[in-house]
Short mmCIF file of C-alpha atoms in Angstrom, two decimals:
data_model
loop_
_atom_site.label_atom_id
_atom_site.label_comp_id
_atom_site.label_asym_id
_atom_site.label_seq_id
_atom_site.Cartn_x
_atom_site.Cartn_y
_atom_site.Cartn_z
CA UNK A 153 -53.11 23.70 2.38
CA UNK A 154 -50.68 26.12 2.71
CA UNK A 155 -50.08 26.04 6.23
CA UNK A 156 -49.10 22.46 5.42
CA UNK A 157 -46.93 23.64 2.34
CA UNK A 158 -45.44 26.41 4.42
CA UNK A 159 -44.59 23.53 6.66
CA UNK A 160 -42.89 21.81 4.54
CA UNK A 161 -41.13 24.22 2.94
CA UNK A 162 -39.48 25.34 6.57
CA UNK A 163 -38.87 21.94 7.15
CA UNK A 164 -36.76 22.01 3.97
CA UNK A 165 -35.05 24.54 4.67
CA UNK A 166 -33.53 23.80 8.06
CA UNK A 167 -32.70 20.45 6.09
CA UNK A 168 -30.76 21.91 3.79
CA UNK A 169 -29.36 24.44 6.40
CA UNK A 170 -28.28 21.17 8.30
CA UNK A 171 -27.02 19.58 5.07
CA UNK A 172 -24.80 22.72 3.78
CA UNK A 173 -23.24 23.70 7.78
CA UNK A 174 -21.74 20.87 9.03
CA UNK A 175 -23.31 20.56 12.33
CA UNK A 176 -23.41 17.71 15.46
CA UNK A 177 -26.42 16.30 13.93
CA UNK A 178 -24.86 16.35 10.25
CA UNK A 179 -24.04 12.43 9.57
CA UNK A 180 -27.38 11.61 11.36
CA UNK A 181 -29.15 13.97 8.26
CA UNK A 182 -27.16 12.14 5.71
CA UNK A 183 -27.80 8.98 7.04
CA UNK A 184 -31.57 9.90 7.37
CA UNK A 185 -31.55 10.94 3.67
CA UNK A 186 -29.60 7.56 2.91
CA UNK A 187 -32.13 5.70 4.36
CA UNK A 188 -35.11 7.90 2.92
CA UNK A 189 -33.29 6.61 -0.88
CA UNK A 190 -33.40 2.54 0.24
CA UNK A 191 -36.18 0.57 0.24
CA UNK A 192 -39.18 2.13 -0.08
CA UNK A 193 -37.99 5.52 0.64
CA UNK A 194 -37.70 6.48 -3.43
CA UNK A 195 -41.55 5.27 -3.94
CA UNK A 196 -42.30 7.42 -1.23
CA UNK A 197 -41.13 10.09 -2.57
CA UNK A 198 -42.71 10.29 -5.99
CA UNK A 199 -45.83 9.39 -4.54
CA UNK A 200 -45.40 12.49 -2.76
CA UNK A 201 -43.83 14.47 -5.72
CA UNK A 202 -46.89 12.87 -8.03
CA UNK A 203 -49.35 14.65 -5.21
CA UNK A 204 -47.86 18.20 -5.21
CA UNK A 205 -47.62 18.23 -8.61
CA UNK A 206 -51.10 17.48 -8.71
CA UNK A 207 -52.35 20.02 -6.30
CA UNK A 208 -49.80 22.30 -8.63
CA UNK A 209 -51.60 21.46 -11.58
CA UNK A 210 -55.16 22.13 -10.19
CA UNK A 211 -54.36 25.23 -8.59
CA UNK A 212 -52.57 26.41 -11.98
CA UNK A 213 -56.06 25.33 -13.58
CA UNK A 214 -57.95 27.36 -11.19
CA UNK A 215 -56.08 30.65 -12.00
CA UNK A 216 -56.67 29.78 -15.48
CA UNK A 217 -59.94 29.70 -15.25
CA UNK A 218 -60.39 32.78 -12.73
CA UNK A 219 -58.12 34.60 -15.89
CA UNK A 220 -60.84 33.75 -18.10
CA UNK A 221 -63.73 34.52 -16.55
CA UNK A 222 -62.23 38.07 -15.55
CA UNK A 223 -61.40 38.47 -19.12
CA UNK A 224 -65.07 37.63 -19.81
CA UNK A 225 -66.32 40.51 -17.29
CA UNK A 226 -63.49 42.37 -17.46
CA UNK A 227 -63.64 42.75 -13.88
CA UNK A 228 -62.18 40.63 -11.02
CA UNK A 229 -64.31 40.52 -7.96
CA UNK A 230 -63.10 40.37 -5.11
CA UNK A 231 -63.59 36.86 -4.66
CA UNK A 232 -61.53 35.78 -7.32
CA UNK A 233 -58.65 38.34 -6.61
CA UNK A 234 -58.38 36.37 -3.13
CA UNK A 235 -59.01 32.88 -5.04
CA UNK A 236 -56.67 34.24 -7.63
CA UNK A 237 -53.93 35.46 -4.96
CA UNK A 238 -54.40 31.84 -2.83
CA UNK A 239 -53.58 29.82 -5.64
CA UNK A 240 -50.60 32.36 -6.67
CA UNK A 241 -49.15 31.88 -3.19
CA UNK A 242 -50.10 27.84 -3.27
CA UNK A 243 -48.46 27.79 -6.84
CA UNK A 244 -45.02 29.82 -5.51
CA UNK A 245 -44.98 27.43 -2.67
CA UNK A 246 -45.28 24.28 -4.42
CA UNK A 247 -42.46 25.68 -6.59
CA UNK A 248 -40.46 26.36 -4.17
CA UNK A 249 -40.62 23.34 -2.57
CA UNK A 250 -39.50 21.10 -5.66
CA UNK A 251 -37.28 23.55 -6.40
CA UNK A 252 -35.70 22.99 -2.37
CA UNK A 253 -36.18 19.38 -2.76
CA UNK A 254 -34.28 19.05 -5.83
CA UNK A 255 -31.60 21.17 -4.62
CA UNK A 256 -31.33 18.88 -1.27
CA UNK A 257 -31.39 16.15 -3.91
CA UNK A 258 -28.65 17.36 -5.74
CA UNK A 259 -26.31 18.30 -2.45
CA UNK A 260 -27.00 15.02 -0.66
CA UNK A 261 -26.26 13.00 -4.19
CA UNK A 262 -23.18 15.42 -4.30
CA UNK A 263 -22.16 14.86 -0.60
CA UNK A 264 -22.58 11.19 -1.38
CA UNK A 265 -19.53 11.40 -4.47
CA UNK A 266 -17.50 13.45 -2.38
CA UNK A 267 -17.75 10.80 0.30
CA UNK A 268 -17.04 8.58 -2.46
CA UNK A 269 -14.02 10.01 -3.63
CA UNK A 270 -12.38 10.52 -0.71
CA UNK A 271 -12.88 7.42 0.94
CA UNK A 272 -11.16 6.29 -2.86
CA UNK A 273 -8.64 8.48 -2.24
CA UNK A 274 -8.04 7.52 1.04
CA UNK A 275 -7.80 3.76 -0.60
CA UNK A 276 -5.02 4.96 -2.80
CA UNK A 277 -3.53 6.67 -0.30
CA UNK A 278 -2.92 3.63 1.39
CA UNK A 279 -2.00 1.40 -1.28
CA UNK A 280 0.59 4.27 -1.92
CA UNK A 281 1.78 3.65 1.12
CA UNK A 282 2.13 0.10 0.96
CA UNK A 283 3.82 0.50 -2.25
CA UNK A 284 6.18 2.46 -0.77
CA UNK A 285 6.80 0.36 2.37
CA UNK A 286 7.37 -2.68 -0.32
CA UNK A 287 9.65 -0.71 -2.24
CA UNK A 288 11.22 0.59 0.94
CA UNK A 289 11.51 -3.47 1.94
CA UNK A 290 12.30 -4.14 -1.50
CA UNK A 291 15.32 -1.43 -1.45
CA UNK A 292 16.66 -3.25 2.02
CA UNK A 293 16.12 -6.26 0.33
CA UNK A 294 18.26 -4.97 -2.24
CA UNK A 295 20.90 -3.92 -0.31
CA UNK A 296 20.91 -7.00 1.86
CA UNK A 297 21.54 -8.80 -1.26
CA UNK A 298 24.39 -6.50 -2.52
CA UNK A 299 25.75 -6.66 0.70
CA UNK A 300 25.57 -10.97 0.34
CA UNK A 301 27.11 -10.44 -2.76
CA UNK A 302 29.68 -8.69 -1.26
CA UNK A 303 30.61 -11.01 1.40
CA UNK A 304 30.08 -13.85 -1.49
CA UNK A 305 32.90 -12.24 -3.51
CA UNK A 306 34.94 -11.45 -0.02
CA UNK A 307 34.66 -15.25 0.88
CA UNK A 308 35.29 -16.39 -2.45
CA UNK A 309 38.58 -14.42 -2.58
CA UNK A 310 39.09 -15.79 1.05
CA UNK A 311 38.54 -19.06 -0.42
CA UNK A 312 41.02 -18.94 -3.03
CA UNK A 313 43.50 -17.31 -1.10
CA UNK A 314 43.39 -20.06 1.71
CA UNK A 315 43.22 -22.63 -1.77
CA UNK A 316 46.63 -21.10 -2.66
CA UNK A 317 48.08 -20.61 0.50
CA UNK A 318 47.32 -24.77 1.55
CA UNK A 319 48.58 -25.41 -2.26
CA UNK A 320 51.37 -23.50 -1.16
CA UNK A 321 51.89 -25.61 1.78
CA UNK A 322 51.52 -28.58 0.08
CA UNK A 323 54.03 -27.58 -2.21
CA UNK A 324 56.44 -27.02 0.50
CA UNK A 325 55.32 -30.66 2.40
CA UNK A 326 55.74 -31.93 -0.74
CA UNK A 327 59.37 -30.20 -1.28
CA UNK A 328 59.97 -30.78 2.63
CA UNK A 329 59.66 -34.48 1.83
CA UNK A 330 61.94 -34.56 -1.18
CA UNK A 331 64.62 -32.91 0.84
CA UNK A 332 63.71 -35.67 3.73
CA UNK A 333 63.87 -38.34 1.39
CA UNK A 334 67.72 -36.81 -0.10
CA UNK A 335 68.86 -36.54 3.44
CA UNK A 336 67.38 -40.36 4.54
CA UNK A 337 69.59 -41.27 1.41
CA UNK A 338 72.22 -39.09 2.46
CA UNK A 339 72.33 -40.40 6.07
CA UNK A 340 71.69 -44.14 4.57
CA UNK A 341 74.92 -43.63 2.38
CA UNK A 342 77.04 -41.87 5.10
CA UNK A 343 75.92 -45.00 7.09
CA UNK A 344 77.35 -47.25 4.96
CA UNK A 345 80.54 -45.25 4.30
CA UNK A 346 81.10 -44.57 8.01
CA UNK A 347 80.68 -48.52 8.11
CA UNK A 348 83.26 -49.13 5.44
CA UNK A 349 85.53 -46.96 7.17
CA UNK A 350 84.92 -48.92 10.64
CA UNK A 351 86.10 -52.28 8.96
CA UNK A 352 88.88 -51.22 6.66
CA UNK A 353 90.45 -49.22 10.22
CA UNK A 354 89.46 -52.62 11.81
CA UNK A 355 91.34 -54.20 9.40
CA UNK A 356 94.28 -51.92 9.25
CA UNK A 357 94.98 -52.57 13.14
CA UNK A 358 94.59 -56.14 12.95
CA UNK A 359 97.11 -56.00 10.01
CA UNK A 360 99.19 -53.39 12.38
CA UNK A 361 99.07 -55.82 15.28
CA UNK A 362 100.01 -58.74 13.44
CA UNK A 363 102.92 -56.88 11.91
CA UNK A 364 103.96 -55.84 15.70
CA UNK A 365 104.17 -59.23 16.89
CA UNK A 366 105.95 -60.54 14.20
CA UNK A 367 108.58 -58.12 14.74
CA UNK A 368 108.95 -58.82 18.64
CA UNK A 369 109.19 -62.72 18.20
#
């Protein structure tokens, strides 16, 4: 039996050894222990805690009872100072192996959070960085749109400076065309004066002419 314990208790210990130093074979251990917690790994293992603490019990009952009997004598014989010493060694064993497999329990369930957390953190970390490429794309967004607003107010002035400047025009077609229309007017009425003046000279040299030939005959 305590070979078997001894056994065990070595085994634990380069367990936790492999646990604590992170080693090649380290995620294989925690995914061994992982898989030792699914299923029917946990009934397992208080089956097996439920023995020990059995065989704990009994040999704490044996020294109990090799206590009283040497308290009855008040002598140990030899052969309960080596029954007495086997169940000491059995009883510092089993001890020591809860206490190992608690502490494996404890560092794997720790491990386990730690994993946890930073594959959380990691999540935030890249949700940060999202956030920050948004509000990056957000702040170009932003400035895009200033810079539309921008050319919005540019073309609007544009706008109403070209308005003013074809109003302007217009205004000057439009004056253009009075002044055309004064001048037709002008022109028509010269016309007609120029034509006046045509038939009264007409009529002044056929007054002259007759006047000529009167004077001759």
């Amino acid at each position: 039996m305590i070979q078997l314990i001894l056994a065990l208790l070595t085994a634990e210990l380069g367990l936790l050894l492999f646990i604590i130093i992170k080693c090649p074979l380290w995620k294989h251990v925690i995914l061994a222990l992982d898989q030792i917690k699914r299923g029917r790994g946990p009934l397992v293992i208080k089956t097996f805690v439920a023995t020990i603490s059995v065989v704990l019990a009994s040999n704490l009952h044996s020294m109990h009872k090799i206590q009283e009997r040497s308290l009855e004598t008040r002598l140990l014989n030899p052969t309960d100072q080596v029954l007495f010493t086997k169940h000491l060694l059995e009883v510092s064993f089993i001890g020591y192996t809860l206490f190992l497999w608690l502490i494996i329990d404890c560092v794997h369930h720790y491990i386990n959070e730690i994993r946890g957390l930073k594959k959380s953190m990691k999540d935030e970390i890249k949700l940060k960085r999202i956030l920050e490429d948004e509000r990056l794309m957000e702040g170009k967004k932003d400035s895009e749109i200033r810079e539309l607003n921008i050319r919005i107010v540019q073309l609007e002035l544009d706008i109403d400076m070209k308005d003013f400047q074809v109003k302007s025009v217009k205004a000057s077609a439009v004056a253009l065309g009075k002044q055309m229309e004064g001048f037709l007017l002008e022109y028509d009425r010269l016309l007609d004066e120029n034509q006046i003046l045509r038939n009264e000279l007409k009529l002044m040299d056929r007054r002259f002419s007759h006047c000529h030939s009167k004077k001759f005959s």
